Amino acid sequence: MNVALWIVAGLLAAVLLVSTSKMFVPRERIARAGAAAEWVLDFSPGALRAIGTLEIFAAAGLVLPALLDIAPVLVPVTAVCVALLFTGAVVMRLRRGERTTIAADLVYLALAVFLAWGRFGPAPFTG
């Protein structure tokens, strides 16, 4: 169970780090990547920077507290926050009518919930 939770934490951290590109790449260029990326045009550059900043903190919070053994309880707390982030992404996609592109967000949401459950429940870092 511990290995699976580490893999999920690493995968979610990687996904969050990759998605921070919205902080550095112009919105118009991202939107040209395809229908799944057009949502960036609904947000201001400042809002995209704020979302990207939260994603950087989330990526760090999923891995670093446990690796450094400094407040490892932050890992499941961060996983709950990541689940909330992806819940917002699912709601945004539903409002935009993007039902075909919602699958990835639902998978990431499920992984974040699994990580939170696993680290709060059967495989915590403490105890």
Short mmCIF file of N, CA and C in Angstrom, two decimals:
data_model
loop_
_atom_site.label_atom_id
_atom_site.label_comp_id
_atom_site.label_asym_id
_atom_site.label_seq_id
_atom_site.Cartn_x
_atom_site.Cartn_y
_atom_site.Cartn_z
N MET A 1 0.83 -1.19 0.00
CA MET A 1 0.00 0.00 0.00
C MET A 1 0.87 1.26 0.00
N ASN A 2 1.95 1.22 0.80
CA ASN A 2 2.83 2.37 0.89
C ASN A 2 3.44 2.71 -0.47
N VAL A 3 3.86 1.70 -1.20
CA VAL A 3 4.47 1.92 -2.52
C VAL A 3 3.45 2.52 -3.49
N ALA A 4 2.24 2.00 -3.47
CA ALA A 4 1.19 2.53 -4.35
C ALA A 4 0.90 3.99 -4.03
N LEU A 5 0.88 4.33 -2.75
CA LEU A 5 0.62 5.71 -2.36
C LEU A 5 1.77 6.64 -2.77
N TRP A 6 3.00 6.15 -2.68
CA TRP A 6 4.14 6.95 -3.15
C TRP A 6 4.06 7.17 -4.67
N ILE A 7 3.68 6.13 -5.39
CA ILE A 7 3.55 6.26 -6.85
C ILE A 7 2.47 7.28 -7.20
N VAL A 8 1.34 7.20 -6.52
CA VAL A 8 0.25 8.15 -6.78
C VAL A 8 0.69 9.56 -6.43
N ALA A 9 1.38 9.74 -5.31
CA ALA A 9 1.85 11.07 -4.93
C ALA A 9 2.82 11.62 -5.97
N GLY A 10 3.73 10.78 -6.44
CA GLY A 10 4.68 11.21 -7.46
C GLY A 10 4.01 11.55 -8.77
N LEU A 11 3.04 10.73 -9.17
CA LEU A 11 2.31 10.99 -10.41
C LEU A 11 1.53 12.30 -10.34
N LEU A 12 0.82 12.49 -9.24
CA LEU A 12 0.06 13.74 -9.08
C LEU A 12 0.99 14.95 -9.03
N ALA A 13 2.12 14.82 -8.35
CA ALA A 13 3.08 15.92 -8.30
C ALA A 13 3.60 16.25 -9.70
N ALA A 14 3.89 15.23 -10.49
CA ALA A 14 4.37 15.45 -11.85
C ALA A 14 3.31 16.13 -12.71
N VAL A 15 2.07 15.67 -12.59
CA VAL A 15 0.97 16.28 -13.36
C VAL A 15 0.81 17.75 -12.97
N LEU A 16 0.88 18.02 -11.69
CA LEU A 16 0.72 19.41 -11.23
C LEU A 16 1.87 20.28 -11.71
N LEU A 17 3.08 19.75 -11.69
CA LEU A 17 4.22 20.54 -12.16
C LEU A 17 4.13 20.82 -13.66
N VAL A 18 3.73 19.83 -14.43
CA VAL A 18 3.58 20.04 -15.87
C VAL A 18 2.50 21.09 -16.15
N SER A 19 1.45 21.05 -15.38
CA SER A 19 0.34 21.97 -15.64
C SER A 19 0.66 23.41 -15.24
N THR A 20 1.77 23.63 -14.55
CA THR A 20 2.14 25.01 -14.21
C THR A 20 2.65 25.77 -15.43
N SER A 21 2.76 25.12 -16.56
CA SER A 21 3.21 25.81 -17.77
C SER A 21 2.30 26.98 -18.11
N LYS A 22 1.07 26.95 -17.61
CA LYS A 22 0.14 28.05 -17.87
C LYS A 22 0.64 29.36 -17.27
N MET A 23 1.62 29.29 -16.37
CA MET A 23 2.18 30.49 -15.78
C MET A 23 3.19 31.17 -16.71
N PHE A 24 3.75 30.39 -17.62
CA PHE A 24 4.85 30.89 -18.43
C PHE A 24 4.54 30.99 -19.92
N VAL A 25 3.57 30.23 -20.37
CA VAL A 25 3.21 30.20 -21.79
C VAL A 25 1.97 31.09 -21.98
N PRO A 26 1.96 31.92 -23.01
CA PRO A 26 0.79 32.77 -23.23
C PRO A 26 -0.50 31.95 -23.41
N ARG A 27 -1.59 32.50 -22.89
CA ARG A 27 -2.88 31.82 -22.93
C ARG A 27 -3.28 31.42 -24.35
N GLU A 28 -3.07 32.30 -25.29
CA GLU A 28 -3.47 32.04 -26.67
C GLU A 28 -2.72 30.85 -27.25
N ARG A 29 -1.45 30.73 -26.90
CA ARG A 29 -0.66 29.60 -27.40
C ARG A 29 -1.15 28.28 -26.79
N ILE A 30 -1.50 28.31 -25.51
CA ILE A 30 -2.02 27.11 -24.86
C ILE A 30 -3.35 26.72 -25.49
N ALA A 31 -4.21 27.71 -25.73
CA ALA A 31 -5.55 27.45 -26.28
C ALA A 31 -5.47 26.81 -27.66
N ARG A 32 -4.42 27.13 -28.43
CA ARG A 32 -4.26 26.54 -29.76
C ARG A 32 -3.89 25.07 -29.70
N ALA A 33 -3.55 24.56 -28.52
CA ALA A 33 -3.16 23.15 -28.39
C ALA A 33 -4.32 22.20 -28.59
N GLY A 34 -5.54 22.69 -28.45
CA GLY A 34 -6.69 21.82 -28.67
C GLY A 34 -7.86 22.19 -27.79
N ALA A 35 -8.95 21.49 -27.99
CA ALA A 35 -10.19 21.79 -27.28
C ALA A 35 -10.03 21.63 -25.77
N ALA A 36 -9.21 20.71 -25.33
CA ALA A 36 -9.04 20.47 -23.89
C ALA A 36 -8.31 21.62 -23.21
N ALA A 37 -7.68 22.50 -23.97
CA ALA A 37 -6.91 23.59 -23.37
C ALA A 37 -7.55 24.96 -23.56
N GLU A 38 -8.69 25.02 -24.21
CA GLU A 38 -9.32 26.32 -24.47
C GLU A 38 -9.83 27.00 -23.21
N TRP A 39 -9.95 26.28 -22.13
CA TRP A 39 -10.46 26.85 -20.88
C TRP A 39 -9.59 28.00 -20.39
N VAL A 40 -8.31 28.02 -20.75
CA VAL A 40 -7.43 29.07 -20.24
C VAL A 40 -7.88 30.45 -20.68
N LEU A 41 -8.62 30.54 -21.78
CA LEU A 41 -9.09 31.83 -22.26
C LEU A 41 -10.18 32.41 -21.36
N ASP A 42 -10.79 31.57 -20.51
CA ASP A 42 -11.82 32.04 -19.58
C ASP A 42 -11.22 32.70 -18.34
N PHE A 43 -9.91 32.61 -18.17
CA PHE A 43 -9.26 33.14 -16.98
C PHE A 43 -8.25 34.22 -17.36
N SER A 44 -8.09 35.19 -16.47
CA SER A 44 -7.11 36.25 -16.69
C SER A 44 -5.71 35.68 -16.47
N PRO A 45 -4.69 36.35 -17.00
CA PRO A 45 -3.32 35.89 -16.74
C PRO A 45 -3.00 35.83 -15.25
N GLY A 46 -3.53 36.77 -14.48
CA GLY A 46 -3.30 36.75 -13.04
C GLY A 46 -3.93 35.54 -12.37
N ALA A 47 -5.13 35.18 -12.80
CA ALA A 47 -5.79 34.00 -12.24
C ALA A 47 -5.02 32.74 -12.61
N LEU A 48 -4.50 32.67 -13.83
CA LEU A 48 -3.71 31.51 -14.24
C LEU A 48 -2.42 31.41 -13.43
N ARG A 49 -1.80 32.55 -13.13
CA ARG A 49 -0.60 32.54 -12.28
C ARG A 49 -0.95 32.05 -10.88
N ALA A 50 -2.10 32.48 -10.37
CA ALA A 50 -2.53 32.05 -9.03
C ALA A 50 -2.77 30.53 -9.01
N ILE A 51 -3.45 30.02 -10.03
CA ILE A 51 -3.70 28.58 -10.11
C ILE A 51 -2.38 27.83 -10.23
N GLY A 52 -1.48 28.33 -11.06
CA GLY A 52 -0.17 27.69 -11.22
C GLY A 52 0.64 27.71 -9.93
N THR A 53 0.56 28.79 -9.18
CA THR A 53 1.26 28.87 -7.90
C THR A 53 0.71 27.84 -6.93
N LEU A 54 -0.60 27.71 -6.88
CA LEU A 54 -1.22 26.69 -6.02
C LEU A 54 -0.76 25.29 -6.44
N GLU A 55 -0.64 25.07 -7.73
CA GLU A 55 -0.21 23.76 -8.22
C GLU A 55 1.25 23.47 -7.84
N ILE A 56 2.09 24.48 -7.86
CA ILE A 56 3.49 24.29 -7.43
C ILE A 56 3.54 23.91 -5.96
N PHE A 57 2.78 24.66 -5.14
CA PHE A 57 2.74 24.34 -3.71
C PHE A 57 2.18 22.94 -3.47
N ALA A 58 1.16 22.57 -4.24
CA ALA A 58 0.55 21.25 -4.09
C ALA A 58 1.55 20.16 -4.46
N ALA A 59 2.28 20.34 -5.56
CA ALA A 59 3.27 19.34 -5.97
C ALA A 59 4.32 19.16 -4.88
N ALA A 60 4.77 20.26 -4.31
CA ALA A 60 5.75 20.17 -3.23
C ALA A 60 5.14 19.51 -1.99
N GLY A 61 3.91 19.86 -1.67
CA GLY A 61 3.26 19.33 -0.48
C GLY A 61 2.92 17.86 -0.55
N LEU A 62 2.82 17.33 -1.75
CA LEU A 62 2.53 15.90 -1.90
C LEU A 62 3.74 15.02 -1.66
N VAL A 63 4.94 15.59 -1.81
CA VAL A 63 6.15 14.77 -1.76
C VAL A 63 7.14 15.21 -0.69
N LEU A 64 7.43 16.49 -0.62
CA LEU A 64 8.53 16.96 0.24
C LEU A 64 8.35 16.71 1.73
N PRO A 65 7.16 16.92 2.31
CA PRO A 65 7.06 16.68 3.76
C PRO A 65 7.44 15.25 4.16
N ALA A 66 7.05 14.29 3.35
CA ALA A 66 7.39 12.90 3.67
C ALA A 66 8.87 12.61 3.38
N LEU A 67 9.38 13.13 2.27
CA LEU A 67 10.78 12.89 1.94
C LEU A 67 11.72 13.48 2.97
N LEU A 68 11.40 14.69 3.44
CA LEU A 68 12.25 15.38 4.40
C LEU A 68 11.91 15.03 5.84
N ASP A 69 10.83 14.28 6.03
CA ASP A 69 10.33 13.92 7.35
C ASP A 69 10.09 15.15 8.22
N ILE A 70 9.54 16.17 7.60
CA ILE A 70 9.15 17.39 8.30
C ILE A 70 7.65 17.55 8.11
N ALA A 71 6.90 17.32 9.16
CA ALA A 71 5.43 17.43 9.14
C ALA A 71 4.81 16.58 8.03
N PRO A 72 5.07 15.28 8.03
CA PRO A 72 4.51 14.43 6.96
C PRO A 72 2.99 14.39 6.93
N VAL A 73 2.33 14.86 7.99
CA VAL A 73 0.86 14.92 7.99
C VAL A 73 0.37 15.88 6.91
N LEU A 74 1.25 16.72 6.39
CA LEU A 74 0.86 17.65 5.33
C LEU A 74 0.57 16.94 4.01
N VAL A 75 1.08 15.73 3.83
CA VAL A 75 0.82 15.00 2.58
C VAL A 75 -0.66 14.72 2.39
N PRO A 76 -1.36 14.10 3.35
CA PRO A 76 -2.80 13.87 3.13
C PRO A 76 -3.61 15.16 3.13
N VAL A 77 -3.17 16.15 3.89
CA VAL A 77 -3.85 17.45 3.88
C VAL A 77 -3.74 18.06 2.49
N THR A 78 -2.55 17.98 1.90
CA THR A 78 -2.36 18.49 0.54
C THR A 78 -3.17 17.68 -0.46
N ALA A 79 -3.26 16.38 -0.25
CA ALA A 79 -4.06 15.55 -1.15
C ALA A 79 -5.53 15.97 -1.13
N VAL A 80 -6.04 16.34 0.02
CA VAL A 80 -7.41 16.85 0.10
C VAL A 80 -7.53 18.15 -0.69
N CYS A 81 -6.54 19.02 -0.56
CA CYS A 81 -6.55 20.28 -1.30
C CYS A 81 -6.48 20.04 -2.81
N VAL A 82 -5.68 19.06 -3.22
CA VAL A 82 -5.58 18.71 -4.64
C VAL A 82 -6.92 18.15 -5.13
N ALA A 83 -7.58 17.37 -4.30
CA ALA A 83 -8.91 16.86 -4.66
C ALA A 83 -9.88 18.03 -4.86
N LEU A 84 -9.79 19.03 -4.02
CA LEU A 84 -10.64 20.21 -4.18
C LEU A 84 -10.29 20.96 -5.47
N LEU A 85 -9.00 21.05 -5.78
CA LEU A 85 -8.57 21.69 -7.02
C LEU A 85 -9.15 20.99 -8.24
N PHE A 86 -9.08 19.66 -8.24
CA PHE A 86 -9.61 18.92 -9.38
C PHE A 86 -11.14 18.89 -9.38
N THR A 87 -11.76 19.02 -8.23
CA THR A 87 -13.21 19.18 -8.20
C THR A 87 -13.59 20.47 -8.91
N GLY A 88 -12.83 21.52 -8.65
CA GLY A 88 -13.06 22.78 -9.36
C GLY A 88 -12.85 22.64 -10.86
N ALA A 89 -11.85 21.86 -11.25
CA ALA A 89 -11.60 21.64 -12.67
C ALA A 89 -12.76 20.88 -13.31
N VAL A 90 -13.29 19.89 -12.61
CA VAL A 90 -14.43 19.12 -13.14
C VAL A 90 -15.65 20.03 -13.28
N VAL A 91 -15.91 20.85 -12.28
CA VAL A 91 -17.05 21.78 -12.34
C VAL A 91 -16.88 22.74 -13.50
N MET A 92 -15.68 23.27 -13.68
CA MET A 92 -15.41 24.20 -14.78
C MET A 92 -15.65 23.53 -16.12
N ARG A 93 -15.20 22.30 -16.27
CA ARG A 93 -15.40 21.60 -17.54
C ARG A 93 -16.88 21.30 -17.78
N LEU A 94 -17.61 20.95 -16.73
CA LEU A 94 -19.05 20.72 -16.89
C LEU A 94 -19.77 21.99 -17.30
N ARG A 95 -19.40 23.10 -16.70
CA ARG A 95 -20.02 24.38 -17.07
C ARG A 95 -19.71 24.78 -18.50
N ARG A 96 -18.53 24.42 -18.96
CA ARG A 96 -18.15 24.73 -20.34
C ARG A 96 -18.71 23.71 -21.33
N GLY A 97 -19.33 22.65 -20.84
CA GLY A 97 -19.88 21.63 -21.73
C GLY A 97 -18.83 20.71 -22.30
N GLU A 98 -17.70 20.58 -21.65
CA GLU A 98 -16.58 19.75 -22.13
C GLU A 98 -16.62 18.37 -21.51
N ARG A 99 -17.69 17.66 -21.75
CA ARG A 99 -17.83 16.33 -21.15
C ARG A 99 -16.83 15.32 -21.70
N THR A 100 -16.34 15.53 -22.91
CA THR A 100 -15.39 14.58 -23.49
C THR A 100 -13.98 14.74 -22.91
N THR A 101 -13.67 15.91 -22.37
CA THR A 101 -12.32 16.15 -21.86
C THR A 101 -12.25 16.07 -20.33
N ILE A 102 -13.32 15.63 -19.72
CA ILE A 102 -13.38 15.62 -18.26
C ILE A 102 -12.73 14.38 -17.64
N ALA A 103 -12.49 13.36 -18.43
CA ALA A 103 -12.00 12.08 -17.91
C ALA A 103 -10.69 12.21 -17.15
N ALA A 104 -9.73 12.94 -17.68
CA ALA A 104 -8.43 13.07 -17.00
C ALA A 104 -8.61 13.73 -15.64
N ASP A 105 -9.42 14.78 -15.57
CA ASP A 105 -9.63 15.45 -14.29
C ASP A 105 -10.29 14.52 -13.28
N LEU A 106 -11.20 13.68 -13.74
CA LEU A 106 -11.84 12.72 -12.83
C LEU A 106 -10.85 11.67 -12.33
N VAL A 107 -9.94 11.25 -13.19
CA VAL A 107 -8.90 10.29 -12.78
C VAL A 107 -8.00 10.93 -11.73
N TYR A 108 -7.55 12.17 -11.97
CA TYR A 108 -6.68 12.85 -11.01
C TYR A 108 -7.42 13.10 -9.69
N LEU A 109 -8.69 13.42 -9.77
CA LEU A 109 -9.50 13.60 -8.57
C LEU A 109 -9.55 12.29 -7.77
N ALA A 110 -9.79 11.19 -8.45
CA ALA A 110 -9.85 9.89 -7.78
C ALA A 110 -8.49 9.54 -7.15
N LEU A 111 -7.41 9.83 -7.85
CA LEU A 111 -6.08 9.56 -7.30
C LEU A 111 -5.81 10.40 -6.05
N ALA A 112 -6.21 11.66 -6.07
CA ALA A 112 -6.02 12.52 -4.91
C ALA A 112 -6.85 12.03 -3.72
N VAL A 113 -8.07 11.60 -3.97
CA VAL A 113 -8.92 11.06 -2.90
C VAL A 113 -8.30 9.78 -2.35
N PHE A 114 -7.80 8.92 -3.23
CA PHE A 114 -7.14 7.68 -2.81
C PHE A 114 -5.93 7.99 -1.93
N LEU A 115 -5.13 8.97 -2.34
CA LEU A 115 -3.94 9.34 -1.57
C LEU A 115 -4.33 9.88 -0.20
N ALA A 116 -5.32 10.74 -0.16
CA ALA A 116 -5.76 11.29 1.13
C ALA A 116 -6.28 10.17 2.03
N TRP A 117 -7.11 9.30 1.48
CA TRP A 117 -7.64 8.19 2.25
C TRP A 117 -6.52 7.29 2.77
N GLY A 118 -5.58 6.98 1.88
CA GLY A 118 -4.50 6.07 2.26
C GLY A 118 -3.58 6.64 3.33
N ARG A 119 -3.27 7.92 3.22
CA ARG A 119 -2.34 8.52 4.18
C ARG A 119 -3.03 8.92 5.49
N PHE A 120 -4.31 9.21 5.45
CA PHE A 120 -5.03 9.45 6.69
C PHE A 120 -5.41 8.14 7.36
N GLY A 121 -5.62 7.09 6.56
CA GLY A 121 -6.14 5.83 7.08
C GLY A 121 -5.12 4.73 7.22
N PRO A 122 -5.11 3.77 6.28
CA PRO A 122 -4.34 2.54 6.46
C PRO A 122 -2.82 2.67 6.41
N ALA A 123 -2.28 3.70 5.76
CA ALA A 123 -0.81 3.79 5.64
C ALA A 123 -0.31 5.20 5.96
N PRO A 124 -0.55 5.66 7.18
CA PRO A 124 -0.04 7.00 7.53
C PRO A 124 1.48 6.96 7.72
N PHE A 125 2.08 8.14 7.68
CA PHE A 125 3.52 8.22 7.89
C PHE A 125 3.89 8.13 9.36
N THR A 126 2.97 8.43 10.24
CA THR A 126 3.24 8.39 11.68
C THR A 126 2.50 7.23 12.30
N GLY A 127 2.99 6.77 13.42
CA GLY A 127 2.29 5.74 14.15
C GLY A 127 2.83 4.44 13.88
#
